[in-house]
Amino acid sequence: MLSKKKNLRKMEKSQKEITSTFGSRYFTESVPKYEMPEEGMPPRAAYQLIHEELNLDGNPALNLASFVTTWMELEADKLIMESMGKNFIDNDEYPQTSKIQDRVVNMLARLFNAPHECKSVGTGTIGSSEAIMLGLLAHKWTWKKRRQKEGKPFDKPNIVMGADVHTVWEKFALYFDVELKLIPLERDNYTITPEDVAKEIDENTICVGVVLGTTFTGQMDPIKEINQLLIEIKQTKGWDIPLHVDGASGGFIAPFVYPEMEWDFRLEQVKSINVSGHKYGLVYPGVGWLVFRDKKDLPDELIFKVNYLGGLMPNYSLNFSKGSSTIVAQYYNFLRLGKNGYKDIMKTMMANCKYMAQKLEESGKFEVINKDLMFPLVTVQLKGADFTVFELSQKLREKGWIIPAYTLPPDAQDVEVMRMVVKENFGRDMVDSLLADIMESYDGLEKSETKEKDRDNLTLLY
Ligand SMILES: *Cc1c(COP(=O)(O)O)cnc(C)c1O
């Protein structure tokens, strides 16, 4: 009885505090936007102001544009909060966090089937972007060292990839001064082929980039065939060109849904793989992973040994300070879910994605571009509508759904698509709600188009 009363009093007290915030001057004055205010404000007021403003953001759960995780379990949230204050780089002060990163790398190397005789190494990153930069940089370095040793020029490195790669690959070429040999995509074939690659590679190629689950259509480059080509090139021409697999989204799907499919370290020329922990690794943003097949694929010169924070710590990264939370959270997921847990989640997502694709096709209004549906996303084109996917996407935004519309990369730039990424918390019921809203928006747009036309016709008649 007493504690009930106490609780009530506590509630009343906090109620009062909220009321006083809303009744305070902070809610009648505009918030500071350009200059840091001279004086601060009570924590509740600062919180409430920012909290209310952030309601203007989209709802992450309705955001089908992004692959990035929007939900984690309470226990993960707790671990994340507990690690918030730990700077990952201080690994002498936080040695256990550092060990946890290494365990995750070990588990990933095995998940990606690194051969037993290899000593795989790797690192946690802010995301796949940093991982890709670091992976490619290592290959550039290896190539340069080899050329130098052979007494050959090393001033014209190039990198070969398809236009289906993520924008970060082009960023790498620009920032690290490597010639970009971008293979255009054909209409109806939105990936590259081994023949395309054969035409572009030469002795100056530092690496060939392939994608497991492209951002545009969720398809996969023919990695096994390209690996075969590079093996033949190595035998006939002596060029040992590594393959880097961008498994940003696919790297956590393929091992669980297609364990037999060879795309990883089972292929001889695959020397490095990146994967986004914050995509289907099921961790909040930002965590990514880079794994090298073997220690020798990461040149020693690139590993920095900083000694002023205590012990000597080897480090391969672009950033210095960063949080530890997401690395801890990744480990939590590995322990909590295990392989079977991941498998169940991936299979559920795939089932919901297939259901959505099937319903969209059946409606007769859409054509699914990624018919093989290897990864849990659906990319569709409109079939003979009088309006565009851009208008439909806009219409859906009015209902809260965030679904991007865009054109495909060259030479398929005339193909306009809409893409929906299915995440773990997007259940069957949500799929049905989305489908209903898509159909309603479609009909709405169709009606307004017809009205428009009728009006045009009337004008003509008079
Ligand atoms: C998301 C994505 C990236 C970029 O990864 P981040 O983790 O967002 O930095 C790179 N490549 C592909 C294929 C992606 O899907």
mmCIF file of C-alpha atoms in Angstrom, residues 231-398:
data_model
loop_
_atom_site.group_PDB
_atom_site.id
_atom_site.type_symbol
_atom_site.label_atom_id
_atom_site.label_comp_id
_atom_site.label_asym_id
_atom_site.label_seq_id
_atom_site.Cartn_x
_atom_site.Cartn_y
_atom_site.Cartn_z
ATOM 1 C CA ILE A 231 42.850 -18.334 -62.021
ATOM 2 C CA GLU A 232 43.316 -18.880 -65.754
ATOM 3 C CA ILE A 233 44.833 -15.415 -66.149
ATOM 4 C CA LYS A 234 47.233 -16.176 -63.312
ATOM 5 C CA GLN A 235 48.327 -19.380 -65.033
ATOM 6 C CA THR A 236 48.629 -17.962 -68.537
ATOM 7 C CA LYS A 237 49.780 -14.384 -67.962
ATOM 8 C CA GLY A 238 51.198 -14.482 -64.461
ATOM 9 C CA TRP A 239 48.949 -11.677 -63.175
ATOM 10 C CA ASP A 240 47.801 -12.581 -59.685
ATOM 11 C CA ILE A 241 44.688 -10.386 -59.441
ATOM 12 C CA PRO A 242 42.737 -10.617 -56.169
ATOM 13 C CA LEU A 243 38.958 -10.571 -55.889
ATOM 14 C CA HIS A 244 37.298 -8.479 -53.214
ATOM 15 C CA VAL A 245 33.716 -9.518 -52.501
ATOM 16 C CA ASP A 246 31.361 -6.776 -51.374
ATOM 17 C CA GLY A 247 29.080 -8.792 -49.125
ATOM 18 C CA ALA A 248 27.659 -5.686 -47.407
ATOM 19 C CA SER A 249 24.167 -7.148 -47.407
ATOM 20 C CA GLY A 250 24.621 -10.632 -48.892
ATOM 21 C CA GLY A 251 27.447 -11.664 -46.560
ATOM 22 C CA PHE A 252 25.054 -12.432 -43.751
ATOM 23 C CA ILE A 253 22.409 -14.026 -45.983
ATOM 24 C CA ALA A 254 24.321 -16.438 -48.211
ATOM 25 C CA PRO A 255 26.011 -18.476 -45.426
ATOM 26 C CA PHE A 256 22.625 -19.214 -43.872
ATOM 27 C CA VAL A 257 20.298 -19.462 -46.845
ATOM 28 C CA TYR A 258 22.677 -20.857 -49.507
ATOM 29 C CA PRO A 259 25.431 -22.671 -47.602
ATOM 30 C CA GLU A 260 26.375 -24.650 -50.712
ATOM 31 C CA MET A 261 26.878 -21.602 -52.887
ATOM 32 C CA GLU A 262 30.566 -20.788 -53.428
ATOM 33 C CA TRP A 263 31.238 -17.078 -53.313
ATOM 34 C CA ASP A 264 33.628 -16.770 -50.370
ATOM 35 C CA PHE A 265 37.125 -17.937 -49.365
ATOM 36 C CA ARG A 266 36.374 -21.327 -50.914
ATOM 37 C CA LEU A 267 37.302 -19.520 -54.149
ATOM 38 C CA GLU A 268 41.066 -19.193 -54.584
ATOM 39 C CA GLN A 269 41.250 -15.566 -55.734
ATOM 40 C CA VAL A 270 38.875 -14.193 -53.104
ATOM 41 C CA LYS A 271 41.360 -12.453 -50.818
ATOM 42 C CA SER A 272 39.081 -10.139 -48.877
ATOM 43 C CA ILE A 273 35.415 -9.790 -47.976
ATOM 44 C CA ASN A 274 33.453 -6.997 -46.366
ATOM 45 C CA VAL A 275 30.101 -7.275 -44.647
ATOM 46 C CA SER A 276 27.907 -4.721 -42.872
ATOM 47 C CA GLY A 277 27.212 -5.772 -39.303
ATOM 48 C CA HIS A 278 24.510 -3.115 -39.268
ATOM 49 C CA LYS A 279 22.642 -4.631 -42.218
ATOM 50 C CA TYR A 280 21.787 -8.325 -41.981
ATOM 51 C CA GLY A 281 24.299 -8.728 -39.149
ATOM 52 C CA LEU A 282 21.288 -7.292 -37.283
ATOM 53 C CA VAL A 283 23.146 -4.594 -35.308
ATOM 54 C CA TYR A 284 22.296 -0.869 -35.161
ATOM 55 C CA PRO A 285 24.421 1.476 -37.301
ATOM 56 C CA GLY A 286 27.572 1.700 -37.537
ATOM 57 C CA VAL A 287 29.478 -1.480 -37.680
ATOM 58 C CA GLY A 288 31.097 -3.270 -40.596
ATOM 59 C CA TRP A 289 33.688 -5.985 -40.957
ATOM 60 C CA LEU A 290 36.656 -6.627 -43.177
ATOM 61 C CA VAL A 291 38.185 -10.085 -43.338
ATOM 62 C CA PHE A 292 41.340 -11.038 -45.251
ATOM 63 C CA ARG A 293 41.794 -14.591 -46.384
ATOM 64 C CA ASP A 294 45.305 -14.653 -44.958
ATOM 65 C CA LYS A 295 47.652 -12.462 -42.971
ATOM 66 C CA LYS A 296 49.829 -12.054 -46.045
ATOM 67 C CA ASP A 297 46.992 -10.290 -47.896
ATOM 68 C CA LEU A 298 47.320 -7.343 -45.518
ATOM 69 C CA PRO A 299 50.739 -5.689 -46.011
ATOM 70 C CA ASP A 300 52.580 -5.195 -42.740
ATOM 71 C CA GLU A 301 53.409 -1.574 -43.545
ATOM 72 C CA LEU A 302 49.729 -0.645 -43.323
ATOM 73 C CA ILE A 303 49.331 -1.848 -39.763
ATOM 74 C CA PHE A 304 49.936 1.000 -37.368
ATOM 75 C CA LYS A 305 51.353 0.301 -34.005
ATOM 76 C CA VAL A 306 50.407 3.176 -31.760
ATOM 77 C CA ASN A 307 52.033 3.089 -28.361
ATOM 78 C CA TYR A 308 51.041 6.245 -26.583
ATOM 79 C CA LEU A 309 47.812 5.046 -25.014
ATOM 80 C CA GLY A 310 49.514 2.395 -22.946
ATOM 81 C CA GLY A 311 50.443 -0.861 -24.622
ATOM 82 C CA LEU A 312 51.387 -1.440 -28.210
ATOM 83 C CA MET A 313 48.320 -1.911 -30.357
ATOM 84 C CA PRO A 314 48.290 -2.952 -33.973
ATOM 85 C CA ASN A 315 45.597 -1.102 -35.840
ATOM 86 C CA TYR A 316 44.266 -0.984 -39.398
ATOM 87 C CA SER A 317 41.576 1.643 -39.740
ATOM 88 C CA LEU A 318 40.810 5.046 -41.229
ATOM 89 C CA ASN A 319 39.431 6.475 -37.990
ATOM 90 C CA PHE A 320 41.101 6.725 -34.637
ATOM 91 C CA SER A 321 38.500 7.042 -31.876
ATOM 92 C CA LYS A 322 35.183 5.263 -32.188
ATOM 93 C CA GLY A 323 32.571 3.608 -30.012
ATOM 94 C CA SER A 324 32.709 0.007 -28.826
ATOM 95 C CA SER A 325 28.983 -0.592 -28.469
ATOM 96 C CA THR A 326 28.183 -1.966 -31.891
ATOM 97 C CA ILE A 327 31.083 -4.405 -31.769
ATOM 98 C CA VAL A 328 29.822 -5.714 -28.446
ATOM 99 C CA ALA A 329 26.317 -5.854 -29.897
ATOM 100 C CA GLN A 330 27.547 -7.935 -32.838
ATOM 101 C CA TYR A 331 29.047 -10.449 -30.468
ATOM 102 C CA TYR A 332 25.805 -10.483 -28.491
ATOM 103 C CA ASN A 333 23.899 -11.467 -31.657
ATOM 104 C CA PHE A 334 26.379 -14.237 -32.459
ATOM 105 C CA LEU A 335 26.043 -15.747 -28.992
ATOM 106 C CA ARG A 336 22.338 -15.125 -28.655
ATOM 107 C CA LEU A 337 21.223 -16.328 -32.088
ATOM 108 C CA GLY A 338 23.867 -18.796 -33.144
ATOM 109 C CA LYS A 339 23.889 -20.043 -36.724
ATOM 110 C CA ASN A 340 20.454 -21.537 -36.394
ATOM 111 C CA GLY A 341 18.998 -18.324 -35.021
ATOM 112 C CA TYR A 342 20.376 -16.353 -37.955
ATOM 113 C CA LYS A 343 19.138 -19.024 -40.342
ATOM 114 C CA ASP A 344 15.589 -18.821 -38.962
ATOM 115 C CA ILE A 345 15.518 -15.042 -39.250
ATOM 116 C CA MET A 346 16.963 -15.027 -42.780
ATOM 117 C CA LYS A 347 14.509 -17.675 -43.942
ATOM 118 C CA THR A 348 11.592 -15.743 -42.476
ATOM 119 C CA MET A 349 12.696 -12.582 -44.240
ATOM 120 C CA MET A 350 13.109 -14.464 -47.500
ATOM 121 C CA ALA A 351 9.628 -15.972 -47.167
ATOM 122 C CA ASN A 352 8.043 -12.565 -46.541
ATOM 123 C CA CYS A 353 9.997 -11.058 -49.393
ATOM 124 C CA LYS A 354 8.921 -13.796 -51.811
ATOM 125 C CA TYR A 355 5.326 -13.366 -50.734
ATOM 126 C CA MET A 356 5.513 -9.627 -51.391
ATOM 127 C CA ALA A 357 7.127 -10.146 -54.810
ATOM 128 C CA GLN A 358 4.519 -12.706 -55.780
ATOM 129 C CA LYS A 359 1.628 -10.447 -54.792
ATOM 130 C CA LEU A 360 3.117 -7.521 -56.696
ATOM 131 C CA GLU A 361 3.520 -9.641 -59.838
ATOM 132 C CA GLU A 362 0.031 -11.115 -59.506
ATOM 133 C CA SER A 363 -1.474 -7.643 -59.409
ATOM 134 C CA GLY A 364 -0.379 -7.278 -63.030
ATOM 135 C CA LYS A 365 0.782 -3.755 -62.244
ATOM 136 C CA PHE A 366 4.427 -4.484 -61.517
ATOM 137 C CA GLU A 367 7.276 -6.429 -62.959
ATOM 138 C CA VAL A 368 9.813 -7.801 -60.516
ATOM 139 C CA ILE A 369 13.365 -7.136 -61.754
ATOM 140 C CA ASN A 370 15.244 -9.497 -59.427
ATOM 141 C CA LYS A 371 13.197 -12.560 -60.337
ATOM 142 C CA ASP A 372 15.607 -14.964 -58.649
ATOM 143 C CA LEU A 373 14.956 -13.195 -55.297
ATOM 144 C CA MET A 374 18.235 -14.331 -53.812
ATOM 145 C CA PHE A 375 18.265 -11.665 -51.146
ATOM 146 C CA PRO A 376 15.371 -10.178 -49.153
ATOM 147 C CA LEU A 377 14.595 -7.194 -51.327
ATOM 148 C CA VAL A 378 12.196 -6.650 -54.192
ATOM 149 C CA THR A 379 12.948 -4.290 -57.060
ATOM 150 C CA VAL A 380 10.010 -3.548 -59.347
ATOM 151 C CA GLN A 381 9.220 -1.665 -62.501
ATOM 152 C CA LEU A 382 5.774 -0.313 -63.342
ATOM 153 C CA LYS A 383 3.936 -2.152 -66.100
ATOM 154 C CA GLY A 384 2.303 0.264 -68.497
ATOM 155 C CA ALA A 385 1.094 2.871 -65.997
ATOM 156 C CA ASP A 386 0.538 6.514 -66.908
ATOM 157 C CA PHE A 387 2.573 7.696 -63.959
ATOM 158 C CA THR A 388 6.092 6.971 -62.729
ATOM 159 C CA VAL A 389 7.575 5.068 -59.800
ATOM 160 C CA PHE A 390 8.712 8.451 -58.508
ATOM 161 C CA GLU A 391 5.102 9.592 -58.196
ATOM 162 C CA LEU A 392 4.090 6.328 -56.578
ATOM 163 C CA SER A 393 6.959 6.552 -54.106
ATOM 164 C CA GLN A 394 5.862 10.098 -53.241
ATOM 165 C CA LYS A 395 2.278 8.971 -52.758
ATOM 166 C CA LEU A 396 3.387 6.195 -50.410
ATOM 167 C CA ARG A 397 5.432 8.688 -48.435
ATOM 168 C CA GLU A 398 2.151 10.403 -47.571
#
